[in-house]
Coordinates of C-alpha atoms in Angstrom, one line a residue:
M183 CA -13.0 37.4 -15.3
H184 CA -11.1 35.7 -18.1
S185 CA -8.1 35.2 -15.9
D186 CA -10.2 33.5 -13.2
L187 CA -11.9 31.3 -15.8
S188 CA -8.6 30.3 -17.2
V189 CA -7.2 29.4 -13.8
S190 CA -10.3 27.3 -13.0
Q191 CA -10.1 25.5 -16.4
S192 CA -6.4 24.9 -15.8
A193 CA -7.0 23.5 -12.3
A194 CA -9.8 21.3 -13.6
F195 CA -7.6 19.9 -16.4
V196 CA -4.7 19.4 -14.1
L197 CA -6.9 17.4 -11.7
L198 CA -8.2 15.4 -14.6
V199 CA -4.7 14.6 -15.8
W200 CA -3.6 13.9 -12.3
F201 CA -6.4 11.4 -11.9
L202 CA -5.4 9.7 -15.2
A203 CA -1.8 9.5 -13.9
Y204 CA -3.1 7.8 -10.7
V205 CA -5.1 5.4 -12.8
A206 CA -2.0 4.6 -14.9
A207 CA 0.1 4.2 -11.7
I208 CA -2.3 1.5 -10.4
I209 CA -3.0 -0.1 -13.7
V210 CA 0.7 -0.7 -14.8
P211 CA 1.7 -2.8 -11.8
F212 CA -1.7 -4.6 -12.0
L213 CA -1.1 -5.6 -15.6
R214 CA 2.5 -6.5 -15.1
R215 CA 1.9 -8.8 -12.1
R216 CA 3.2 -12.3 -12.4
P217 CA 1.1 -15.4 -11.8
V218 CA 1.7 -17.3 -8.5
V219 CA 3.1 -20.8 -8.8
P220 CA 1.0 -23.0 -6.5
G221 CA 2.8 -24.8 -3.7
R222 CA 2.0 -27.7 -1.4
A223 CA -0.8 -27.0 1.0
E224 CA 0.3 -29.9 3.1
D225 CA 3.4 -27.9 4.2
L226 CA 1.1 -25.5 6.2
D227 CA -1.5 -26.1 8.8
F228 CA -4.6 -24.0 8.0
H229 CA -7.3 -23.1 10.5
V230 CA -10.4 -21.1 9.4
F231 CA -12.4 -18.8 11.8
V232 CA -16.0 -18.4 10.8
P233 CA -17.8 -15.8 13.0
C234 CA -21.6 -16.2 13.0
L235 CA -24.5 -14.2 14.2
D236 CA -27.9 -15.4 13.1
E237 CA -26.5 -17.3 10.1
E238 CA -28.8 -20.4 10.3
A239 CA -29.7 -20.1 6.6
V240 CA -26.2 -20.4 5.2
I241 CA -23.8 -21.8 7.8
G242 CA -24.6 -25.4 7.2
A243 CA -23.9 -25.2 3.5
T244 CA -20.7 -23.2 4.1
I245 CA -19.3 -25.8 6.5
R246 CA -20.2 -28.7 4.2
R247 CA -18.6 -26.9 1.3
I248 CA -15.4 -26.2 3.3
R249 CA -15.1 -29.8 4.4
A250 CA -15.7 -31.1 0.9
S251 CA -13.1 -28.9 -0.7
F252 CA -10.4 -28.8 2.0
G253 CA -10.4 -32.0 4.0
S254 CA -7.4 -31.1 6.1
L255 CA -8.7 -27.7 7.2
H256 CA -9.7 -27.1 10.8
V257 CA -12.9 -25.1 11.1
W258 CA -13.6 -22.9 14.1
V259 CA -17.2 -21.6 14.1
V260 CA -17.9 -18.8 16.6
D261 CA -21.5 -18.5 17.6
D262 CA -21.9 -15.0 18.9
A263 CA -25.1 -15.7 20.9
S264 CA -27.3 -16.1 17.8
A265 CA -31.0 -15.9 18.3
D266 CA -31.9 -18.4 15.6
G267 CA -30.8 -22.0 15.2
T268 CA -27.2 -21.3 14.1
L269 CA -25.7 -23.1 17.2
A270 CA -27.9 -26.2 16.7
V271 CA -26.8 -26.6 13.1
V272 CA -23.2 -26.2 13.9
E273 CA -23.3 -28.6 16.9
A274 CA -25.0 -31.3 14.8
L275 CA -22.3 -31.1 12.2
A276 CA -19.5 -31.0 14.8
A277 CA -20.8 -34.2 16.4
K278 CA -19.7 -36.0 13.2
D279 CA -16.5 -34.1 12.5
A280 CA -13.5 -33.9 14.8
D281 CA -11.9 -31.1 12.9
L282 CA -15.0 -28.9 13.3
H283 CA -14.8 -26.9 16.5
V284 CA -17.6 -24.8 18.1
V285 CA -16.8 -21.6 20.0
R286 CA -19.8 -20.6 22.1
R287 CA -20.2 -17.0 23.3
R288 CA -22.9 -15.9 25.7
R289 CA -24.2 -12.5 26.8
P290 CA -23.0 -10.1 28.1
E291 CA -19.6 -11.0 26.6
A292 CA -21.2 -11.9 23.3
Q293 CA -22.1 -9.5 20.5
Q294 CA -19.3 -7.0 21.2
G295 CA -18.1 -6.9 17.6
K296 CA -16.5 -9.2 15.1
G297 CA -13.1 -8.5 16.6
E298 CA -14.0 -9.9 20.0
A299 CA -15.6 -13.0 18.4
L300 CA -12.3 -13.6 16.5
N301 CA -10.3 -13.1 19.7
S302 CA -12.4 -15.8 21.4
A303 CA -11.6 -18.2 18.5
Y304 CA -7.9 -17.4 18.8
R305 CA -7.9 -18.2 22.5
E306 CA -9.6 -21.5 21.8
L307 CA -7.2 -22.4 19.0
D308 CA -4.2 -21.4 21.2
A309 CA -5.4 -23.6 24.1
H310 CA -6.1 -26.5 21.6
L311 CA -2.6 -26.3 20.1
R312 CA -0.8 -25.9 23.5
S313 CA -2.6 -29.0 24.8
G314 CA -1.3 -30.9 21.9
G315 CA 2.3 -29.7 22.5
C316 CA 2.6 -27.5 19.4
S317 CA 6.1 -26.2 19.0
E318 CA 7.1 -22.7 17.9
E319 CA 8.1 -24.0 14.5
Q320 CA 4.7 -25.5 14.0
R321 CA 3.0 -22.2 15.1
Q322 CA 5.1 -20.5 12.4
R323 CA 3.7 -22.9 9.8
T324 CA 0.1 -22.4 11.1
V325 CA -2.0 -20.0 9.1
V326 CA -5.3 -18.6 10.4
T327 CA -8.1 -17.7 7.9
V328 CA -11.0 -15.4 8.5
L329 CA -14.1 -16.4 6.4
D330 CA -17.6 -15.0 6.5
A331 CA -20.5 -17.3 7.1
D332 CA -21.5 -17.1 3.4
G333 CA -17.9 -17.0 2.0
R334 CA -16.7 -19.5 -0.6
L335 CA -13.0 -20.1 -1.1
D336 CA -11.8 -21.2 -4.5
H337 CA -10.6 -24.9 -4.6
D338 CA -7.0 -23.9 -5.2
A339 CA -6.8 -21.3 -2.5
L340 CA -4.7 -23.2 0.0
S341 CA -2.2 -24.4 -2.7
V342 CA -1.8 -20.9 -4.1
L343 CA -1.2 -19.4 -0.6
A344 CA 1.4 -22.1 0.1
S345 CA 3.5 -20.9 -2.9
A346 CA 7.0 -19.7 -2.4
S347 CA 6.0 -16.1 -3.0
V348 CA 3.3 -16.1 -0.3
F349 CA 3.6 -18.1 2.8
G350 CA 6.5 -20.0 1.5
D351 CA 8.3 -16.7 2.1
P352 CA 9.1 -16.4 5.8
T353 CA 8.9 -12.6 5.6
I354 CA 5.2 -12.7 4.7
G355 CA 3.0 -12.4 7.8
A356 CA -0.4 -12.0 6.3
A357 CA -2.1 -12.2 2.9
Q358 CA -5.4 -11.1 1.4
I359 CA -6.8 -12.9 -1.6
R360 CA -9.0 -11.4 -4.3
V361 CA -12.7 -10.8 -3.4
A362 CA -15.4 -11.6 -5.9
I363 CA -19.2 -11.3 -5.6
A364 CA -21.2 -14.5 -5.9
N365 CA -24.7 -13.3 -6.0
T366 CA -24.6 -10.9 -9.1
E367 CA -27.7 -12.5 -10.5
A368 CA -29.7 -12.7 -7.3
D369 CA -33.2 -11.3 -7.3
V370 CA -34.5 -9.2 -4.5
V371 CA -38.2 -9.7 -5.2
E372 CA -40.3 -12.4 -6.8
G373 CA -42.7 -11.5 -9.5
T374 CA -43.1 -10.7 -13.2
G375 CA -44.5 -7.2 -13.1
W376 CA -42.6 -4.3 -14.4
R377 CA -42.0 -2.9 -10.9
D378 CA -40.5 -6.2 -9.8
R379 CA -38.4 -6.5 -12.9
W380 CA -37.2 -3.0 -12.4
R381 CA -36.2 -3.6 -8.8
N382 CA -34.4 -6.8 -9.7
A383 CA -32.6 -5.1 -12.6
R384 CA -31.5 -2.3 -10.3
A385 CA -30.2 -4.9 -7.8
H386 CA -28.3 -6.8 -10.5
W387 CA -26.7 -3.6 -11.6
L388 CA -25.5 -2.7 -8.1
L389 CA -24.2 -6.2 -7.5
R390 CA -22.2 -6.2 -10.7
C391 CA -20.8 -2.8 -9.9
Q392 CA -19.5 -4.1 -6.6
D393 CA -18.0 -7.1 -8.3
I394 CA -16.3 -4.9 -10.8
E395 CA -15.0 -2.7 -8.0
F396 CA -13.5 -5.5 -6.0
Q397 CA -11.9 -7.3 -9.0
T398 CA -10.5 -4.2 -10.8
S399 CA -9.9 -0.9 -8.9
I400 CA -9.5 -2.4 -5.4
A401 CA -7.3 -5.2 -6.8
A402 CA -5.2 -2.7 -8.7
Q403 CA -4.7 -0.6 -5.6
Q404 CA -3.7 -3.7 -3.7
T405 CA -1.2 -4.6 -6.3
L406 CA 0.3 -1.1 -6.1
R407 CA 0.7 -1.6 -2.3
L408 CA 2.9 -4.6 -2.9
V409 CA 5.6 -2.1 -3.6
T410 CA 5.8 -1.3 0.1
G411 CA 4.8 -4.7 1.4
S412 CA 1.7 -3.2 3.0
A413 CA -1.3 -4.6 1.3
G414 CA -4.5 -4.1 3.2
L415 CA -6.4 -7.0 4.8
G416 CA -10.1 -7.5 4.3
G417 CA -12.7 -8.9 6.5
N418 CA -13.2 -12.0 4.3
G419 CA -10.4 -14.1 2.8
Q420 CA -7.6 -12.9 5.0
F421 CA -4.8 -15.2 6.0
T422 CA -2.4 -14.6 8.9
R423 CA 0.4 -16.6 10.4
L424 CA -0.3 -17.7 13.9
S425 CA 3.2 -16.6 15.0
V426 CA 2.4 -13.1 13.9
L427 CA -0.9 -13.2 15.9
D428 CA 1.2 -14.4 18.9
R429 CA 3.5 -11.4 18.7
I430 CA 0.5 -9.0 18.4
V431 CA -1.1 -10.7 21.5
A432 CA 2.2 -10.3 23.4
A433 CA 2.3 -6.6 22.6
H434 CA -1.3 -5.6 22.8
G435 CA -3.2 -8.4 24.6
G436 CA -5.2 -9.7 21.6
P437 CA -5.0 -9.9 17.8
W438 CA -8.1 -7.7 17.3
H439 CA -8.9 -4.6 19.2
G440 CA -12.5 -3.5 18.6
S441 CA -12.0 -1.2 15.6
L442 CA -14.8 -0.7 13.1
L443 CA -12.3 -1.9 10.5
E444 CA -10.8 -4.8 12.5
D445 CA -9.4 -6.3 9.4
Y446 CA -7.4 -3.2 8.4
E447 CA -6.3 -2.7 12.0
L448 CA -4.9 -6.3 11.9
G449 CA -3.0 -5.5 8.8
I450 CA -1.4 -2.5 10.5
H451 CA -0.5 -4.5 13.6
T452 CA 1.0 -7.1 11.3
I453 CA 3.3 -4.5 9.9
L454 CA 4.1 -3.2 13.4
A455 CA 5.1 -6.7 14.3
G456 CA 7.8 -6.6 11.6
A457 CA 6.1 -8.8 9.0
R458 CA 5.0 -8.0 5.5
T459 CA 1.5 -8.2 4.1
T460 CA 0.8 -9.2 0.5
Y461 CA -2.1 -9.5 -1.9
V462 CA -2.8 -12.6 -4.0
H463 CA -4.9 -12.1 -7.2
D464 CA -4.7 -15.7 -8.5
T465 CA -7.3 -17.1 -6.2
A466 CA -10.5 -15.7 -4.7
V467 CA -13.1 -15.7 -2.0
R468 CA -16.6 -15.3 -3.1
Q469 CA -19.1 -13.4 -0.9
Q470 CA -22.6 -12.1 -0.9
A471 CA -22.9 -8.4 -1.7
L472 CA -25.7 -6.0 -0.7
P473 CA -28.3 -5.7 -3.5
T474 CA -30.1 -2.5 -2.2
V475 CA -28.9 1.0 -1.9
R476 CA -29.6 1.8 1.7
P477 CA -27.7 -1.1 3.3
F478 CA -24.9 -0.5 0.8
L479 CA -24.6 3.2 1.9
R480 CA -24.6 2.1 5.5
Q481 CA -21.8 -0.4 4.9
R482 CA -19.7 2.2 3.1
T483 CA -20.3 4.7 5.8
R484 CA -19.0 2.2 8.4
W485 CA -15.9 1.7 6.2
A486 CA -15.4 5.4 6.1
Q487 CA -15.8 5.8 9.8
G488 CA -13.4 3.0 10.4
G489 CA -10.8 4.6 8.2
H490 CA -11.0 7.8 10.2
A491 CA -10.6 5.7 13.4
V492 CA -7.3 4.4 12.1
R493 CA -6.0 7.9 12.3
R494 CA -6.0 7.5 16.1
L495 CA -3.4 4.7 15.9
P496 CA -0.4 7.0 16.8
A497 CA -1.9 6.9 20.3
A498 CA -1.8 3.1 20.2
H499 CA 1.7 3.3 18.8
R500 CA 2.9 4.8 22.1
A501 CA 2.3 1.5 23.8
V502 CA 4.5 -0.4 21.2
P503 CA 7.9 -1.2 22.8
Q504 CA 9.7 -0.8 19.4
L505 CA 11.1 2.5 18.5
H506 CA 11.8 2.1 14.9
Q507 CA 10.4 -0.5 12.6
R508 CA 11.0 -0.5 8.9
R509 CA 7.3 -0.8 8.2
G510 CA 6.1 0.7 11.4
A511 CA 3.1 2.9 12.0
G512 CA 5.3 6.0 12.0
D513 CA 6.1 5.4 8.4
L514 CA 2.7 4.1 7.5
L515 CA 0.4 6.7 9.0
L516 CA 2.3 9.9 9.8
P517 CA 3.9 12.5 7.5
A518 CA 7.7 12.0 7.3
R519 CA 10.3 14.7 7.2
A520 CA 14.1 14.3 6.8
V521 CA 15.9 17.0 8.7
G522 CA 19.7 17.4 8.6
R523 CA 22.3 15.0 7.5
G524 CA 21.7 11.6 9.1
G525 CA 18.3 12.6 10.5
R526 CA 15.6 9.9 10.3
P527 CA 11.9 10.7 10.9
V528 CA 10.1 9.0 13.8
P529 CA 6.9 9.9 15.5
V530 CA 7.1 12.0 18.7
A531 CA 5.8 9.0 20.6
A532 CA 9.0 7.1 19.6
R533 CA 11.0 10.0 20.9
R534 CA 9.3 9.5 24.2
L535 CA 10.0 5.8 24.1
L536 CA 13.7 6.6 24.0
G537 CA 13.4 8.3 27.4
A538 CA 16.6 8.8 29.2
E539 CA 18.6 7.5 26.2
V540 CA 17.6 10.5 24.1
R541 CA 18.1 13.0 26.9
R542 CA 21.5 11.6 27.7
R543 CA 22.8 11.6 24.1
G544 CA 20.8 14.6 22.9
L545 CA 19.2 15.2 19.5
R546 CA 22.2 16.0 17.4
R547 CA 21.6 17.6 14.0
A548 CA 17.9 17.2 14.5
G549 CA 14.9 18.6 16.4
A550 CA 11.2 18.6 16.8
V551 CA 9.5 19.5 13.6
A552 CA 5.7 19.9 13.3
G553 CA 4.9 17.5 16.1
H554 CA 7.5 14.9 15.0
G555 CA 10.7 14.0 16.9
V556 CA 13.5 13.6 14.4
V557 CA 16.2 11.5 16.1
D558 CA 19.6 10.6 14.9
L559 CA 19.1 6.8 15.2
A560 CA 22.8 6.1 14.6
D561 CA 23.4 7.5 18.1
V562 CA 21.4 4.8 19.7
P563 CA 23.4 1.5 20.2
G564 CA 22.3 -1.5 18.2
H565 CA 20.7 0.4 15.3
R566 CA 21.2 -1.0 11.9
H567 CA 20.1 1.2 9.1
R568 CA 17.4 0.2 6.7
P569 CA 15.8 2.5 4.1
V570 CA 12.3 3.8 4.7
R571 CA 10.1 2.9 1.8
H572 CA 6.5 3.4 2.9
L573 CA 6.3 7.1 2.1
G574 CA 8.7 7.1 -0.8
L575 CA 11.8 7.9 1.3
H576 CA 15.1 6.2 0.5
L577 CA 17.6 8.0 2.7
P578 CA 21.4 7.5 2.8
P579 CA 22.9 5.8 5.9
P580 CA 22.7 8.0 9.0
V581 CA 26.4 8.1 9.5
P582 CA 29.7 7.1 7.7
A583 CA 30.6 3.4 7.9
R584 CA 33.3 4.0 10.4
R585 CA 30.7 5.1 13.0
L586 CA 28.3 2.2 12.5
P587 CA 27.8 -0.1 15.4
P588 CA 29.7 -3.4 15.2
P589 CA 28.0 -6.3 13.5
G590 CA 26.2 -8.8 15.6
P591 CA 23.0 -10.9 15.8
P592 CA 20.2 -8.9 14.3
M593 CA 17.5 -7.8 16.7
G594 CA 14.7 -8.2 14.2
P595 CA 13.3 -6.6 11.1
G596 CA 14.0 -3.0 11.4
L597 CA 13.7 -2.9 15.2
L598 CA 15.7 -0.6 17.4
A599 CA 16.4 -2.0 20.9
V600 CA 15.7 0.3 23.8
H601 CA 18.4 0.1 26.5
V602 CA 17.3 0.0 30.0
P603 CA 19.5 0.2 33.1
D604 CA 20.2 -3.0 35.0
P605 CA 18.8 -2.6 38.6
R606 CA 21.6 -5.0 39.7
G607 CA 24.2 -2.8 38.2
A608 CA 24.7 -0.8 41.5
A609 CA 25.1 -3.9 43.5
A610 CA 27.5 -5.5 41.0
G611 CA 29.7 -2.4 41.0
A612 CA 30.8 0.0 38.4
G613 CA 31.4 -1.4 35.0
A614 CA 28.9 -4.1 35.3
P615 CA 27.3 -4.7 31.9
G616 CA 23.8 -3.4 31.5
R617 CA 20.9 -5.2 29.9
R618 CA 19.3 -4.8 26.6
R619 CA 15.6 -5.4 26.1
D620 CA 14.6 -6.7 22.7
H621 CA 11.2 -6.5 21.0
V622 CA 9.5 -9.1 23.1
G623 CA 10.9 -7.9 26.4
Q624 CA 13.6 -10.6 26.7
D625 CA 16.8 -9.6 28.5
R626 CA 20.2 -10.3 26.9
P627 CA 23.7 -9.3 28.0
R628 CA 24.9 -6.2 26.2
R629 CA 28.1 -6.5 24.1
A630 CA 31.1 -4.5 24.8
K631 CA 31.1 -1.2 22.9
R632 CA 33.4 -1.2 19.9
C633 CA 32.4 1.9 18.1
C634 CA 35.7 2.5 16.5
R635 CA 36.0 -0.8 14.8
P636 CA 34.7 -0.8 11.1
P637 CA 32.0 -3.3 10.3
D638 CA 33.0 -6.6 8.9
P639 CA 32.4 -6.7 5.1
A640 CA 31.1 -10.2 5.4
S641 CA 28.3 -9.0 7.6
R642 CA 26.8 -6.9 4.9
R643 CA 23.6 -8.4 3.6
E644 CA 23.0 -9.2 -0.1
P645 CA 20.0 -7.5 -1.7
R646 CA 16.7 -9.3 -1.5
T647 CA 17.8 -11.9 1.0
V648 CA 15.9 -13.0 4.1
L649 CA 17.4 -11.9 7.4
P650 CA 18.0 -14.9 9.7
T651 CA 16.8 -13.8 13.1
P652 CA 17.1 -16.0 16.2
A653 CA 14.2 -14.4 18.1
L654 CA 11.9 -13.6 15.1
T655 CA 11.4 -16.1 12.4
T656 CA 9.3 -13.8 10.3
G657 CA 11.6 -11.0 9.2
A658 CA 11.9 -8.4 6.6
T659 CA 13.5 -8.6 3.2
A660 CA 16.7 -6.6 3.0
H661 CA 16.4 -4.2 0.1
P662 CA 19.5 -2.8 -1.5
I663 CA 20.7 0.3 0.3
R664 CA 21.6 3.2 -2.0
R665 CA 24.7 4.8 -0.5
G666 CA 26.8 7.8 -1.4
A667 CA 26.5 9.4 -4.8
A668 CA 23.6 7.2 -5.8
G669 CA 21.4 8.1 -2.9
A670 CA 22.3 11.8 -3.2
G671 CA 21.6 11.6 -7.0
R672 CA 18.2 10.2 -6.4
A673 CA 17.4 12.9 -3.8
V674 CA 18.7 15.6 -6.2
L675 CA 16.6 14.3 -9.1
A676 CA 13.4 14.0 -7.0
V677 CA 13.9 17.6 -5.7
A678 CA 14.6 18.8 -9.2
L679 CA 11.4 17.3 -10.5
L680 CA 9.4 18.9 -7.7
A681 CA 11.1 22.2 -8.5
A682 CA 10.2 21.8 -12.2
I683 CA 6.6 21.2 -11.2
F684 CA 6.6 24.3 -9.1
S685 CA 8.1 26.3 -12.0
M686 CA 5.6 25.1 -14.5
V687 CA 2.7 26.0 -12.3
V688 CA 4.0 29.4 -11.2
W689 CA 5.4 30.6 -14.5
N690 CA 2.8 28.9 -16.7
E691 CA 2.5 31.8 -19.1
A692 CA 6.2 31.8 -19.8
A693 CA 6.1 28.1 -20.4
R694 CA 3.3 28.5 -22.9
T695 CA 5.2 31.2 -24.7
L696 CA 8.2 28.9 -25.1
E697 CA 5.8 26.1 -26.3
A698 CA 4.3 28.4 -28.9
T699 CA 7.8 29.3 -30.2
A700 CA 8.8 25.6 -30.4
V701 CA 5.6 24.6 -32.2
R702 CA 5.7 27.4 -34.8
P703 CA 7.9 25.5 -37.3
L704 CA 5.3 22.8 -37.4
F705 CA 2.6 25.2 -38.5
D706 CA 4.9 26.3 -41.3
L707 CA 4.8 22.7 -42.5
V708 CA 1.1 21.9 -42.3
T709 CA -0.5 25.3 -43.2
P710 CA 0.0 27.6 -46.2
G711 CA 1.8 30.9 -45.7
G712 CA 3.9 31.8 -42.8
S713 CA 3.4 31.7 -39.0
L714 CA 4.3 33.9 -36.1
A715 CA 4.4 33.3 -32.4
V716 CA 3.4 36.2 -30.2
G717 CA 3.3 35.3 -26.5
D718 CA 1.1 32.2 -26.2
R719 CA -0.6 32.7 -29.5
L720 CA 0.3 31.3 -32.9
Y721 CA -0.7 33.3 -36.0
Y722 CA -0.6 31.3 -39.2
N723 CA -1.8 31.6 -42.8
L724 CA 0.2 34.8 -43.1
G725 CA 0.6 35.9 -46.7
A726 CA -1.6 33.2 -48.0
P727 CA -5.0 33.8 -49.7
G728 CA -7.7 34.5 -47.1
R729 CA -7.4 36.0 -43.7
P730 CA -4.8 34.9 -41.1
Y731 CA -5.9 32.7 -38.2
A732 CA -4.7 32.4 -34.6
V733 CA -4.5 29.5 -32.1
G734 CA -4.1 30.4 -28.4
I735 CA -2.3 27.9 -26.2
T736 CA -4.3 28.0 -23.0
A737 CA -3.2 26.4 -19.7
M738 CA -5.5 23.4 -20.5
C739 CA -4.0 22.9 -23.9
S740 CA -0.4 23.4 -22.9
V741 CA 2.0 20.5 -22.6
T742 CA 2.7 21.6 -19.0
A743 CA -0.7 20.3 -17.9
L744 CA 0.5 16.9 -19.0
L745 CA 4.1 17.2 -17.7
V746 CA 3.0 18.2 -14.1
P747 CA 1.5 14.8 -13.3
L748 CA 4.2 13.0 -15.3
F749 CA 7.0 14.7 -13.3
A750 CA 5.1 14.0 -10.1
L751 CA 4.9 10.3 -11.0
A752 CA 8.6 10.3 -11.9
A753 CA 9.5 11.9 -8.6
F754 CA 7.5 9.4 -6.6
L755 CA 9.1 6.4 -8.5
V756 CA 12.6 7.8 -8.0
A757 CA 12.0 8.5 -4.3
V758 CA 10.7 5.0 -3.5
G759 CA 13.7 3.5 -5.1
R760 CA 11.9 1.5 -7.8
F761 CA 14.0 3.0 -10.6
R762 CA 17.8 3.1 -11.0
L763 CA 19.0 6.6 -11.4
R764 CA 20.3 6.3 -14.9
R765 CA 17.2 4.4 -16.1
A766 CA 14.9 7.0 -14.4
I767 CA 16.6 9.8 -16.3
E768 CA 16.4 8.0 -19.6
G769 CA 12.7 7.2 -19.0
L770 CA 12.0 10.7 -18.0
V771 CA 13.6 12.2 -21.1
G772 CA 11.8 9.7 -23.4
S773 CA 8.5 10.4 -21.8
V774 CA 8.9 14.1 -22.0
L775 CA 9.8 13.9 -25.7
V776 CA 6.8 11.6 -26.4
T777 CA 4.4 13.9 -24.5
F778 CA 5.7 17.1 -26.1
V779 CA 5.7 15.7 -29.6
S780 CA 2.1 14.3 -29.2
N781 CA 0.9 17.7 -27.9
A782 CA 2.7 19.6 -30.7
L783 CA 1.1 17.3 -33.3
R784 CA -2.3 17.9 -31.7
L785 CA -1.8 21.7 -32.0
G786 CA -0.6 21.3 -35.6
M787 CA -3.7 19.2 -36.3
L788 CA -5.9 22.1 -35.0
G789 CA -4.3 24.5 -37.5
Y790 CA -4.6 22.1 -40.4
A791 CA -8.2 21.3 -39.6
R792 CA -9.1 25.0 -39.4
D793 CA -7.4 25.8 -42.7
R794 CA -8.9 22.7 -44.5
W795 CA -12.4 22.4 -43.1
G796 CA -13.1 25.7 -41.4
M797 CA -14.5 26.2 -37.9
E798 CA -16.5 22.9 -38.0
G799 CA -13.3 21.0 -38.6
F800 CA -11.5 23.0 -35.9
D801 CA -14.2 22.2 -33.4
V802 CA -14.2 18.5 -34.1
A803 CA -10.4 18.4 -34.0
H804 CA -10.2 20.4 -30.8
H805 CA -13.0 18.9 -28.7
L806 CA -12.9 15.3 -29.8
V807 CA -10.0 14.1 -31.8
G808 CA -7.4 16.4 -30.2
A809 CA -8.5 15.6 -26.7
V810 CA -8.3 11.8 -27.3
F811 CA -4.9 12.3 -29.1
G812 CA -3.5 14.3 -26.2
L813 CA -4.6 11.7 -23.6
I814 CA -3.1 8.9 -25.8
G815 CA 0.1 10.8 -26.0
F816 CA 0.1 11.3 -22.2
A817 CA -0.5 7.6 -21.6
A818 CA 2.3 6.7 -24.0
G819 CA 4.6 9.0 -22.0
V820 CA 3.7 7.3 -18.8
L821 CA 4.3 3.9 -20.4
V822 CA 7.7 5.0 -21.7
L823 CA 8.6 6.3 -18.2
V824 CA 7.6 3.1 -16.4
R825 CA 9.0 0.6 -18.9
A826 CA 12.3 2.5 -19.4
G827 CA 12.8 3.1 -15.7
A828 CA 11.9 -0.5 -14.7
R829 CA 14.5 -2.1 -17.0
D830 CA 17.4 -3.9 -15.2

């Protein structure tokens, strides 16, 4: 019974510390974010989509507010067959404003979801721009915004989004700005009775909680996602390049595809298109939140159901004509496994996309593992290695440099061209060059194979530079590739940290015995008499007046409960490539020392309090002061790890 209770307490404490480690992992990047320097909104062409369904009460004020704050903004209001006077209000305003466009939807096509309403707005915008002779360069500079009928953009929103770090960066395909709640003081009932005041106070509390959630925890999670360039898009205040929407339409027939979470789905398709998504905290969109519990629960249930629907995206991925994308759905959604030297993980759907190419060349040094096809991508012509960063993998190049394909025009950000036979090859005779189909289905002549020629050193990209791509203007940022000993060292360190976690969990009793032996000299300093370590117990006050005492180091009190999440965080940061190897080792050593010393001082404080103030002092030191002291020490260890490892 005691053993079972000890295991339960240990598991509960480890989960608690793990949660605190997660909180630290999202708070540190959030607090260290740098402010965005505003740019020139005139350099971009902004269009805002406002889907409406029975929004007569608010749509007029929203349109007037947008036109007053952003004079150059084009507004596309989609009336989804509203039953009230929404359409009449919008048409009256559009008659006086040439930049206000009305998109009318009628049943049975109408009211098929927000995604379909936005698709109709996209089609109208596309026809409008094509009639005006809009060039591809202009479509690259065109940004589409989705705004709720009651949404309010901050006055500096467009200038912030035009900054060099957001849409001034051609690798950014979409951005989500901070969401704030505008109606935190709104009353749900009118009256002065105590029941009315209670209902209004409860509504205010729920509204403030939602505001805190959006501006703190969700914002911190979004900041952490900036590490992978995969920030999530929301249904309000999302900004997407028109050129990215065009590529999604070319691949799937429409930007939005009927998911419950059409916003999150668009973010994933943006990543599939080879672009990055980002989060901007320096400006906000203000929206109306739900003041009562039942609609709030219904909204969150829909969010949860939409999140589960996203798990079906591997089926949609089979229709994507790109095998390997640096930020593709295979890396974003599916578990990744590295198998064999040079093996790179791809979904089994990607293996099918290879078709005859894989069957002809075979899956050398790799195989099917747990429903995933692991393909040696270096065997496929045209592949240029880039590290996988979504799931924390930072693998070495698939093959030595002498076997890399010759340099040439890049095919796009992380795309792997699929070779198809030329139907004219038989007529042209043997030796006629085949064709290569790129990511948009365009055919280009295939270069002669020069597999034995080493790559030109001049073709190597510098870290953090933007890839110039002739067919894809929005590319990916080339991150530094860790080769050779550095990549192997990172992998060895990550595996060693995971092995250490396994050892501390399995042999926890032995670890506590070592900790008791290490802490014993401290008890000699703070308590009278001598001390003795027997297993995981410390006996002190030996030979001094009074009876001897003992302190047992349980799994909850042991430093291993703090080191497990610390080592897990270090392994993650090492694996994703955020830390240099030497800095990671220095930060890890420093954080372990800080955590161990703080926990040792906490144990010594327990012995001192028991000797000085009796059991009452021991209880206060154990349950209150000691717990706070231990958590502070753990937070200090995390801070040492992050700051030391992040130094240049």
